[in-house]
PDB file of N, CA, C and O in Angstrom:
ATOM      1  N   SER A   1       4.800  86.587   5.920  1.00 52.00           N
ATOM      2  CA  SER A   1       4.236  85.241   5.918  1.00 52.00           C
ATOM      3  C   SER A   1       3.152  85.136   6.981  1.00 52.00           C
ATOM      4  O   SER A   1       3.149  85.835   7.972  1.00 52.00           O
ATOM      5  N   SER A   2       2.261  84.228   6.778  1.00 54.00           N
ATOM      6  CA  SER A   2       1.153  84.056   7.707  1.00 54.00           C
ATOM      7  C   SER A   2       1.574  83.203   8.893  1.00 54.00           C
ATOM      8  O   SER A   2       2.593  82.528   8.874  1.00 54.00           O
ATOM      9  N   LEU A   3       0.757  83.230   9.943  1.00 53.00           N
ATOM     10  CA  LEU A   3       1.020  82.424  11.139  1.00 53.00           C
ATOM     11  C   LEU A   3       1.074  80.952  10.779  1.00 53.00           C
ATOM     12  O   LEU A   3       1.932  80.226  11.242  1.00 53.00           O
ATOM     13  N   ARG A   4       0.166  80.499   9.929  1.00 55.00           N
ATOM     14  CA  ARG A   4       0.153  79.085   9.538  1.00 55.00           C
ATOM     15  C   ARG A   4       1.468  78.681   8.892  1.00 55.00           C
ATOM     16  O   ARG A   4       2.020  77.628   9.173  1.00 55.00           O
ATOM     17  N   GLU A   5       1.987  79.523   8.031  1.00 62.00           N
ATOM     18  CA  GLU A   5       3.246  79.203   7.360  1.00 62.00           C
ATOM     19  C   GLU A   5       4.420  79.196   8.323  1.00 62.00           C
ATOM     20  O   GLU A   5       5.319  78.388   8.209  1.00 62.00           O
ATOM     21  N   SER A   6       4.404  80.091   9.301  1.00 67.00           N
ATOM     22  CA  SER A   6       5.540  80.186  10.215  1.00 67.00           C
ATOM     23  C   SER A   6       5.550  79.084  11.260  1.00 67.00           C
ATOM     24  O   SER A   6       6.560  78.882  11.923  1.00 67.00           O
ATOM     25  N   THR A   7       4.450  78.374  11.418  1.00 78.00           N
ATOM     26  CA  THR A   7       4.403  77.310  12.416  1.00 78.00           C
ATOM     27  C   THR A   7       4.020  75.962  11.806  1.00 78.00           C
ATOM     28  O   THR A   7       3.522  75.087  12.503  1.00 78.00           O
ATOM     29  N   CYS A   8       4.269  75.805  10.510  1.00 90.00           N
ATOM     30  CA  CYS A   8       3.986  74.508   9.898  1.00 90.00           C
ATOM     31  C   CYS A   8       4.900  73.467  10.559  1.00 90.00           C
ATOM     32  O   CYS A   8       5.993  73.784  11.015  1.00 90.00           O
ATOM     33  N   PRO A   9       4.460  72.234  10.648  1.00 93.00           N
ATOM     34  CA  PRO A   9       5.272  71.212  11.300  1.00 93.00           C
ATOM     35  C   PRO A   9       6.666  71.085  10.674  1.00 93.00           C
ATOM     36  O   PRO A   9       6.808  71.089   9.453  1.00 93.00           O
ATOM     37  N   LEU A  10       7.659  71.023  11.526  1.00 95.00           N
ATOM     38  CA  LEU A  10       9.046  70.917  11.083  1.00 95.00           C
ATOM     39  C   LEU A  10       9.765  69.876  11.920  1.00 95.00           C
ATOM     40  O   LEU A  10       9.830  69.990  13.141  1.00 95.00           O
ATOM     41  N   LEU A  11      10.306  68.867  11.256  1.00 97.00           N
ATOM     42  CA  LEU A  11      11.089  67.826  11.893  1.00 97.00           C
ATOM     43  C   LEU A  11      12.506  67.892  11.339  1.00 97.00           C
ATOM     44  O   LEU A  11      12.713  67.789  10.131  1.00 97.00           O
ATOM     45  N   MET A  12      13.481  68.081  12.224  1.00 97.00           N
ATOM     46  CA  MET A  12      14.887  68.099  11.827  1.00 97.00           C
ATOM     47  C   MET A  12      15.540  66.814  12.320  1.00 97.00           C
ATOM     48  O   MET A  12      15.480  66.510  13.509  1.00 97.00           O
ATOM     49  N   LEU A  13      16.157  66.064  11.426  1.00 97.00           N
ATOM     50  CA  LEU A  13      16.873  64.841  11.772  1.00 97.00           C
ATOM     51  C   LEU A  13      18.328  65.034  11.368  1.00 97.00           C
ATOM     52  O   LEU A  13      18.621  65.227  10.179  1.00 97.00           O
ATOM     53  N   SER A  14      19.212  64.991  12.336  1.00 96.00           N
ATOM     54  CA  SER A  14      20.613  65.314  12.084  1.00 96.00           C
ATOM     55  C   SER A  14      21.524  64.299  12.760  1.00 96.00           C
ATOM     56  O   SER A  14      21.146  63.659  13.740  1.00 96.00           O
ATOM     57  N   GLY A  15      22.740  64.231  12.249  1.00 96.00           N
ATOM     58  CA  GLY A  15      23.771  63.416  12.879  1.00 96.00           C
ATOM     59  C   GLY A  15      24.764  64.294  13.610  1.00 96.00           C
ATOM     60  O   GLY A  15      25.095  65.384  13.143  1.00 96.00           O
ATOM     61  N   ASP A  16      25.237  63.825  14.743  1.00 95.00           N
ATOM     62  CA  ASP A  16      26.180  64.626  15.522  1.00 95.00           C
ATOM     63  C   ASP A  16      27.562  64.707  14.880  1.00 95.00           C
ATOM     64  O   ASP A  16      28.394  65.512  15.271  1.00 95.00           O
ATOM     65  N   ARG A  17      27.793  63.899  13.844  1.00 95.00           N
ATOM     66  CA  ARG A  17      29.076  63.912  13.140  1.00 95.00           C
ATOM     67  C   ARG A  17      28.919  64.364  11.687  1.00 95.00           C
ATOM     68  O   ARG A  17      29.753  64.065  10.845  1.00 95.00           O
ATOM     69  N   ASP A  18      27.843  65.079  11.411  1.00 94.00           N
ATOM     70  CA  ASP A  18      27.608  65.630  10.074  1.00 94.00           C
ATOM     71  C   ASP A  18      28.335  66.967  10.001  1.00 94.00           C
ATOM     72  O   ASP A  18      27.883  67.958  10.571  1.00 94.00           O
ATOM     73  N   PHE A  19      29.463  66.982   9.323  1.00 91.00           N
ATOM     74  CA  PHE A  19      30.282  68.185   9.294  1.00 91.00           C
ATOM     75  C   PHE A  19      29.730  69.268   8.378  1.00 91.00           C
ATOM     76  O   PHE A  19      30.231  70.382   8.358  1.00 91.00           O
ATOM     77  N   SER A  20      28.668  68.955   7.616  1.00 92.00           N
ATOM     78  CA  SER A  20      28.046  69.991   6.792  1.00 92.00           C
ATOM     79  C   SER A  20      27.143  70.886   7.648  1.00 92.00           C
ATOM     80  O   SER A  20      26.797  71.987   7.235  1.00 92.00           O
ATOM     81  N   LEU A  21      26.767  70.413   8.829  1.00 90.00           N
ATOM     82  CA  LEU A  21      25.987  71.208   9.776  1.00 90.00           C
ATOM     83  C   LEU A  21      26.484  70.883  11.177  1.00 90.00           C
ATOM     84  O   LEU A  21      26.076  69.894  11.781  1.00 90.00           O
ATOM     85  N   PRO A  22      27.402  71.698  11.684  1.00 91.00           N
ATOM     86  CA  PRO A  22      27.979  71.420  12.998  1.00 91.00           C
ATOM     87  C   PRO A  22      26.923  71.363  14.104  1.00 91.00           C
ATOM     88  O   PRO A  22      25.897  72.044  14.040  1.00 91.00           O
ATOM     89  N   LEU A  23      27.199  70.564  15.112  1.00 93.00           N
ATOM     90  CA  LEU A  23      26.282  70.384  16.225  1.00 93.00           C
ATOM     91  C   LEU A  23      25.942  71.714  16.905  1.00 93.00           C
ATOM     92  O   LEU A  23      24.800  71.932  17.298  1.00 93.00           O
ATOM     93  N   THR A  24      26.901  72.620  16.986  1.00 94.00           N
ATOM     94  CA  THR A  24      26.618  73.924  17.599  1.00 94.00           C
ATOM     95  C   THR A  24      25.562  74.686  16.805  1.00 94.00           C
ATOM     96  O   THR A  24      24.723  75.369  17.384  1.00 94.00           O
ATOM     97  N   GLY A  25      25.585  74.545  15.482  1.00 94.00           N
ATOM     98  CA  GLY A  25      24.568  75.193  14.647  1.00 94.00           C
ATOM     99  C   GLY A  25      23.198  74.582  14.854  1.00 94.00           C
ATOM    100  O   GLY A  25      22.188  75.291  14.897  1.00 94.00           O
ATOM    101  N   ILE A  26      23.155  73.260  14.990  1.00 95.00           N
ATOM    102  CA  ILE A  26      21.891  72.577  15.262  1.00 95.00           C
ATOM    103  C   ILE A  26      21.317  73.055  16.587  1.00 95.00           C
ATOM    104  O   ILE A  26      20.122  73.334  16.694  1.00 95.00           O
ATOM    105  N   GLU A  27      22.169  73.172  17.593  1.00 96.00           N
ATOM    106  CA  GLU A  27      21.707  73.610  18.912  1.00 96.00           C
ATOM    107  C   GLU A  27      21.147  75.026  18.870  1.00 96.00           C
ATOM    108  O   GLU A  27      20.137  75.316  19.524  1.00 96.00           O
ATOM    109  N   VAL A  28      21.765  75.906  18.094  1.00 97.00           N
ATOM    110  CA  VAL A  28      21.254  77.275  17.942  1.00 97.00           C
ATOM    111  C   VAL A  28      19.875  77.239  17.283  1.00 97.00           C
ATOM    112  O   VAL A  28      18.936  77.908  17.734  1.00 97.00           O
ATOM    113  N   LEU A  29      19.751  76.459  16.213  1.00 95.00           N
ATOM    114  CA  LEU A  29      18.456  76.342  15.527  1.00 95.00           C
ATOM    115  C   LEU A  29      17.389  75.765  16.457  1.00 95.00           C
ATOM    116  O   LEU A  29      16.257  76.252  16.476  1.00 95.00           O
ATOM    117  N   GLU A  30      17.734  74.735  17.213  1.00 96.00           N
ATOM    118  CA  GLU A  30      16.773  74.135  18.147  1.00 96.00           C
ATOM    119  C   GLU A  30      16.252  75.178  19.129  1.00 96.00           C
ATOM    120  O   GLU A  30      15.044  75.267  19.373  1.00 96.00           O
ATOM    121  N   LYS A  31      17.154  75.955  19.675  1.00 97.00           N
ATOM    122  CA  LYS A  31      16.761  76.966  20.668  1.00 97.00           C
ATOM    123  C   LYS A  31      15.870  78.038  20.039  1.00 97.00           C
ATOM    124  O   LYS A  31      14.796  78.337  20.549  1.00 97.00           O
ATOM    125  N   LYS A  32      16.312  78.593  18.934  1.00 95.00           N
ATOM    126  CA  LYS A  32      15.566  79.694  18.313  1.00 95.00           C
ATOM    127  C   LYS A  32      14.234  79.225  17.733  1.00 95.00           C
ATOM    128  O   LYS A  32      13.204  79.873  17.931  1.00 95.00           O
ATOM    129  N   LEU A  33      14.238  78.111  17.019  1.00 94.00           N
ATOM    130  CA  LEU A  33      12.984  77.616  16.443  1.00 94.00           C
ATOM    131  C   LEU A  33      12.024  77.158  17.532  1.00 94.00           C
ATOM    132  O   LEU A  33      10.819  77.377  17.435  1.00 94.00           O
ATOM    133  N   GLY A  34      12.558  76.526  18.567  1.00 95.00           N
ATOM    134  CA  GLY A  34      11.711  76.122  19.684  1.00 95.00           C
ATOM    135  C   GLY A  34      10.986  77.315  20.296  1.00 95.00           C
ATOM    136  O   GLY A  34       9.795  77.237  20.607  1.00 95.00           O
ATOM    137  N   GLN A  35      11.680  78.428  20.428  1.00 95.00           N
ATOM    138  CA  GLN A  35      11.071  79.645  20.977  1.00 95.00           C
ATOM    139  C   GLN A  35       9.979  80.179  20.053  1.00 95.00           C
ATOM    140  O   GLN A  35       8.923  80.612  20.521  1.00 95.00           O
ATOM    141  N   VAL A  36      10.216  80.172  18.758  1.00 93.00           N
ATOM    142  CA  VAL A  36       9.226  80.673  17.793  1.00 93.00           C
ATOM    143  C   VAL A  36       7.959  79.829  17.848  1.00 93.00           C
ATOM    144  O   VAL A  36       6.843  80.352  17.923  1.00 93.00           O
ATOM    145  N   TYR A  37       8.112  78.519  17.813  1.00 94.00           N
ATOM    146  CA  TYR A  37       6.948  77.629  17.833  1.00 94.00           C
ATOM    147  C   TYR A  37       6.190  77.752  19.154  1.00 94.00           C
ATOM    148  O   TYR A  37       4.965  77.735  19.174  1.00 94.00           O
ATOM    149  N   LYS A  38       6.912  77.895  20.243  1.00 94.00           N
ATOM    150  CA  LYS A  38       6.262  78.075  21.554  1.00 94.00           C
ATOM    151  C   LYS A  38       5.509  79.402  21.593  1.00 94.00           C
ATOM    152  O   LYS A  38       4.381  79.469  22.072  1.00 94.00           O
ATOM    153  N   LEU A  39       6.108  80.456  21.065  1.00 93.00           N
ATOM    154  CA  LEU A  39       5.478  81.774  21.022  1.00 93.00           C
ATOM    155  C   LEU A  39       4.151  81.731  20.277  1.00 93.00           C
ATOM    156  O   LEU A  39       3.185  82.381  20.657  1.00 93.00           O
ATOM    157  N   HIS A  40       4.094  80.933  19.219  1.00 91.00           N
ATOM    158  CA  HIS A  40       2.879  80.817  18.408  1.00 91.00           C
ATOM    159  C   HIS A  40       1.933  79.725  18.902  1.00 91.00           C
ATOM    160  O   HIS A  40       0.955  79.395  18.225  1.00 91.00           O
ATOM    161  N   GLY A  41       2.247  79.164  20.091  1.00 92.00           N
ATOM    162  CA  GLY A  41       1.362  78.168  20.678  1.00 92.00           C
ATOM    163  C   GLY A  41       1.379  76.818  19.990  1.00 92.00           C
ATOM    164  O   GLY A  41       0.432  76.044  20.101  1.00 92.00           O
ATOM    165  N   LYS A  42       2.452  76.520  19.285  1.00 92.00           N
ATOM    166  CA  LYS A  42       2.555  75.260  18.547  1.00 92.00           C
ATOM    167  C   LYS A  42       3.881  74.542  18.851  1.00 92.00           C
ATOM    168  O   LYS A  42       4.571  74.081  17.943  1.00 92.00           O
ATOM    169  N   PRO A  43       4.239  74.401  20.113  1.00 95.00           N
ATOM    170  CA  PRO A  43       5.544  73.782  20.406  1.00 95.00           C
ATOM    171  C   PRO A  43       5.650  72.344  19.911  1.00 95.00           C
ATOM    172  O   PRO A  43       6.753  71.875  19.611  1.00 95.00           O
ATOM    173  N   ASP A  44       4.534  71.654  19.771  1.00 94.00           N
ATOM    174  CA  ASP A  44       4.547  70.267  19.298  1.00 94.00           C
ATOM    175  C   ASP A  44       4.742  70.168  17.786  1.00 94.00           C
ATOM    176  O   ASP A  44       4.887  69.073  17.251  1.00 94.00           O
ATOM    177  N   HIS A  45       4.770  71.300  17.096  1.00 94.00           N
ATOM    178  CA  HIS A  45       4.980  71.292  15.646  1.00 94.00           C
ATOM    179  C   HIS A  45       6.454  71.376  15.273  1.00 94.00           C
ATOM    180  O   HIS A  45       6.791  71.386  14.092  1.00 94.00           O
ATOM    181  N   PHE A  46       7.325  71.454  16.271  1.00 96.00           N
ATOM    182  CA  PHE A  46       8.760  71.479  16.011  1.00 96.00           C
ATOM    183  C   PHE A  46       9.451  70.387  16.812  1.00 96.00           C
ATOM    184  O   PHE A  46       9.233  70.246  18.005  1.00 96.00           O
ATOM    185  N   ARG A  47      10.295  69.634  16.127  1.00 97.00           N
ATOM    186  CA  ARG A  47      11.056  68.577  16.799  1.00 97.00           C
ATOM    187  C   ARG A  47      12.396  68.449  16.102  1.00 97.00           C
ATOM    188  O   ARG A  47      12.481  68.461  14.867  1.00 97.00           O
ATOM    189  N   SER A  48      13.434  68.357  16.904  1.00 97.00           N
ATOM    190  CA  SER A  48      14.774  68.139  16.391  1.00 97.00           C
ATOM    191  C   SER A  48      15.351  66.915  17.079  1.00 97.00           C
ATOM    192  O   SER A  48      15.302  66.799  18.303  1.00 97.00           O
ATOM    193  N   VAL A  49      15.882  66.005  16.290  1.00 98.00           N
ATOM    194  CA  VAL A  49      16.496  64.792  16.822  1.00 98.00           C
ATOM    195  C   VAL A  49      17.915  64.701  16.276  1.00 98.00           C
ATOM    196  O   VAL A  49      18.126  64.780  15.066  1.00 98.00           O
ATOM    197  N   VAL A  50      18.869  64.562  17.185  1.00 97.00           N
ATOM    198  CA  VAL A  50      20.269  64.400  16.792  1.00 97.00           C
ATOM    199  C   VAL A  50      20.668  62.957  17.094  1.00 97.00           C
ATOM    200  O   VAL A  50      20.543  62.500  18.229  1.00 97.00           O
ATOM    201  N   TYR A  51      21.123  62.260  16.072  1.00 97.00           N
ATOM    202  CA  TYR A  51      21.528  60.865  16.204  1.00 97.00           C
ATOM    203  C   TYR A  51      23.020  60.794  16.517  1.00 97.00           C
ATOM    204  O   TYR A  51      23.832  61.414  15.818  1.00 97.00           O
ATOM    205  N   GLU A  52      23.373  60.055  17.563  1.00 96.00           N
ATOM    206  CA  GLU A  52      24.763  59.927  17.978  1.00 96.00           C
ATOM    207  C   GLU A  52      25.549  59.061  16.996  1.00 96.00           C
ATOM    208  O   GLU A  52      25.013  58.130  16.400  1.00 96.00           O
ATOM    209  N   ASN A  53      26.818  59.408  16.867  1.00 96.00           N
ATOM    210  CA  ASN A  53      27.739  58.664  15.999  1.00 96.00           C
ATOM    211  C   ASN A  53      27.216  58.537  14.568  1.00 96.00           C
ATOM    212  O   ASN A  53      27.372  57.496  13.936  1.00 96.00           O
ATOM    213  N   THR A  54      26.600  59.602  14.087  1.00 96.00           N
ATOM    214  CA  THR A  54      25.993  59.591  12.760  1.00 96.00           C
ATOM    215  C   THR A  54      26.499  60.779  11.944  1.00 96.00           C
ATOM    216  O   THR A  54      26.472  61.912  12.423  1.00 96.00           O
ATOM    217  N   ALA A  55      26.939  60.495  10.741  1.00 96.00           N
ATOM    218  CA  ALA A  55      27.413  61.544   9.842  1.00 96.00           C
ATOM    219  C   ALA A  55      26.239  62.025   8.987  1.00 96.00           C
ATOM    220  O   ALA A  55      25.098  61.998   9.426  1.00 96.00           O
ATOM    221  N   HIS A  56      26.528  62.447   7.765  1.00 94.00           N
ATOM    222  CA  HIS A  56      25.501  62.908   6.837  1.00 94.00           C
ATOM    223  C   HIS A  56      24.939  61.683   6.129  1.00 94.00           C
ATOM    224  O   HIS A  56      25.420  61.279   5.063  1.00 94.00           O
ATOM    225  N   GLU A  57      23.968  61.047   6.754  1.00 95.00           N
ATOM    226  CA  GLU A  57      23.412  59.806   6.223  1.00 95.00           C
ATOM    227  C   GLU A  57      21.947  59.684   6.608  1.00 95.00           C
ATOM    228  O   GLU A  57      21.435  60.454   7.411  1.00 95.00           O
ATOM    229  N   TYR A  58      21.301  58.708   6.020  1.00 94.00           N
ATOM    230  CA  TYR A  58      19.876  58.471   6.212  1.00 94.00           C
ATOM    231  C   TYR A  58      19.706  57.079   6.810  1.00 94.00           C
ATOM    232  O   TYR A  58      20.001  56.086   6.160  1.00 94.00           O
ATOM    233  N   LEU A  59      19.272  57.007   8.055  1.00 97.00           N
ATOM    234  CA  LEU A  59      19.137  55.742   8.779  1.00 97.00           C
ATOM    235  C   LEU A  59      17.701  55.230   8.752  1.00 97.00           C
ATOM    236  O   LEU A  59      16.755  56.028   8.665  1.00 97.00           O
ATOM    237  N   PRO A  60      17.506  53.931   8.877  1.00 97.00           N
ATOM    238  CA  PRO A  60      16.145  53.393   8.965  1.00 97.00           C
ATOM    239  C   PRO A  60      15.354  54.019  10.122  1.00 97.00           C
ATOM    240  O   PRO A  60      14.159  54.260   9.991  1.00 97.00           O
ATOM    241  N   GLU A  61      16.026  54.315  11.222  1.00 97.00           N
ATOM    242  CA  GLU A  61      15.346  54.961  12.356  1.00 97.00           C
ATOM    243  C   GLU A  61      14.818  56.340  11.974  1.00 97.00           C
ATOM    244  O   GLU A  61      13.771  56.771  12.448  1.00 97.00           O
ATOM    245  N   MET A  62      15.557  57.026  11.119  1.00 97.00           N
ATOM    246  CA  MET A  62      15.113  58.347  10.653  1.00 97.00           C
ATOM    247  C   MET A  62      13.856  58.197   9.798  1.00 97.00           C
ATOM    248  O   MET A  62      12.912  58.966   9.941  1.00 97.00           O
ATOM    249  N   ARG A  63      13.863  57.217   8.911  1.00 97.00           N
ATOM    250  CA  ARG A  63      12.694  56.970   8.056  1.00 97.00           C
ATOM    251  C   ARG A  63      11.466  56.675   8.906  1.00 97.00           C
ATOM    252  O   ARG A  63      10.387  57.222   8.671  1.00 97.00           O
ATOM    253  N   ASP A  64      11.629  55.843   9.918  1.00 97.00           N
ATOM    254  CA  ASP A  64      10.501  55.490  10.787  1.00 97.00           C
ATOM    255  C   ASP A  64       9.981  56.707  11.546  1.00 97.00           C
ATOM    256  O   ASP A  64       8.775  56.927  11.646  1.00 97.00           O
ATOM    257  N   ARG A  65      10.896  57.511  12.058  1.00 97.00           N
ATOM    258  CA  ARG A  65      10.485  58.713  12.800  1.00 97.00           C
ATOM    259  C   ARG A  65       9.790  59.703  11.871  1.00 97.00           C
ATOM    260  O   ARG A  65       8.794  60.322  12.229  1.00 97.00           O
ATOM    261  N   MET A  66      10.306  59.830  10.657  1.00 97.00           N
ATOM    262  CA  MET A  66       9.711  60.742   9.688  1.00 97.00           C
ATOM    263  C   MET A  66       8.313  60.274   9.287  1.00 97.00           C
ATOM    264  O   MET A  66       7.379  61.083   9.198  1.00 97.00           O
ATOM    265  N   ALA A  67       8.140  58.973   9.072  1.00 96.00           N
ATOM    266  CA  ALA A  67       6.821  58.445   8.711  1.00 96.00           C
ATOM    267  C   ALA A  67       5.812  58.689   9.827  1.00 96.00           C
ATOM    268  O   ALA A  67       4.670  59.091   9.569  1.00 96.00           O
ATOM    269  N   ALA A  68       6.219  58.495  11.062  1.00 96.00           N
ATOM    270  CA  ALA A  68       5.332  58.749  12.207  1.00 96.00           C
ATOM    271  C   ALA A  68       4.985  60.233  12.297  1.00 96.00           C
ATOM    272  O   ALA A  68       3.845  60.602  12.601  1.00 96.00           O
ATOM    273  N   TRP A  69       5.954  61.095  12.018  1.00 96.00           N
ATOM    274  CA  TRP A  69       5.733  62.552  12.048  1.00 96.00           C
ATOM    275  C   TRP A  69       4.713  62.952  10.982  1.00 96.00           C
ATOM    276  O   TRP A  69       3.786  63.702  11.246  1.00 96.00           O
ATOM    277  N   PHE A  70       4.890  62.426   9.772  1.00 94.00           N
ATOM    278  CA  PHE A  70       3.935  62.726   8.699  1.00 94.00           C
ATOM    279  C   PHE A  70       2.540  62.234   9.062  1.00 94.00           C
ATOM    280  O   PHE A  70       1.552  62.936   8.838  1.00 94.00           O
ATOM    281  N   GLU A  71       2.457  61.055   9.597  1.00 94.00           N
ATOM    282  CA  GLU A  71       1.156  60.503   9.988  1.00 94.00           C
ATOM    283  C   GLU A  71       0.482  61.400  11.030  1.00 94.00           C
ATOM    284  O   GLU A  71      -0.706  61.692  10.941  1.00 94.00           O
ATOM    285  N   LYS A  72       1.252  61.851  11.994  1.00 93.00           N
ATOM    286  CA  LYS A  72       0.709  62.703  13.055  1.00 93.00           C
ATOM    287  C   LYS A  72       0.245  64.062  12.523  1.00 93.00           C
ATOM    288  O   LYS A  72      -0.819  64.540  12.866  1.00 93.00           O
ATOM    289  N   HIS A  73       1.075  64.670  11.678  1.00 92.00           N
ATOM    290  CA  HIS A  73       0.802  66.053  11.281  1.00 92.00           C
ATOM    291  C   HIS A  73       0.077  66.205   9.956  1.00 92.00           C
ATOM    292  O   HIS A  73      -0.441  67.297   9.668  1.00 92.00           O
ATOM    293  N   LEU A  74       0.021  65.160   9.137  1.00 87.00           N
ATOM    294  CA  LEU A  74      -0.634  65.296   7.840  1.00 87.00           C
ATOM    295  C   LEU A  74      -1.910  64.469   7.707  1.00 87.00           C
ATOM    296  O   LEU A  74      -2.662  64.671   6.764  1.00 87.00           O
ATOM    297  N   ALA A  75      -2.148  63.551   8.613  1.00 83.00           N
ATOM    298  CA  ALA A  75      -3.335  62.704   8.530  1.00 83.00           C
ATOM    299  C   ALA A  75      -4.597  63.570   8.538  1.00 83.00           C
ATOM    300  O   ALA A  75      -4.760  64.457   9.363  1.00 83.00           O
ATOM    301  N   GLY A  76      -5.448  63.325   7.566  1.00 65.00           N
ATOM    302  CA  GLY A  76      -6.713  64.043   7.517  1.00 65.00           C
ATOM    303  C   GLY A  76      -6.664  65.416   6.881  1.00 65.00           C
ATOM    304  O   GLY A  76      -7.684  66.079   6.760  1.00 65.00           O
ATOM    305  N   GLN A  77      -5.503  65.874   6.474  1.00 67.00           N
ATOM    306  CA  GLN A  77      -5.400  67.196   5.837  1.00 67.00           C
ATOM    307  C   GLN A  77      -5.532  67.052   4.334  1.00 67.00           C
ATOM    308  O   GLN A  77      -5.146  66.047   3.744  1.00 67.00           O
ATOM    309  N   ASP A  78      -6.095  68.082   3.710  1.00 52.00           N
ATOM    310  CA  ASP A  78      -6.130  68.123   2.243  1.00 52.00           C
ATOM    311  C   ASP A  78      -4.713  68.279   1.736  1.00 52.00           C
ATOM    312  O   ASP A  78      -3.948  69.089   2.248  1.00 52.00           O
ATOM    313  N   ARG A  79      -4.379  67.530   0.737  1.00 47.00           N
ATOM    314  CA  ARG A  79      -3.030  67.617   0.189  1.00 47.00           C
ATOM    315  C   ARG A  79      -3.052  68.266  -1.160  1.00 47.00           C
ATOM    316  O   ARG A  79      -3.868  68.188  -1.941  1.00 47.00           O
TER     317      ARG A  79
END
């Protein structure tokens, strides 16, 4: 894969009580992906947010954060 593909913007939104993806797994992904994005000079292209007291669900706060992320990383790009 190309450098562009390996560092495309990635936003992870998770709940700390989502048993389909344990918090320890999220923490491993955060550490490893954070290192990859930093290595490629794009640390701002990766963000992980864990919502407290949240299971496998979609919150209005998640929608707002996702919309802001898309605006930041997709504005002005050819789609």
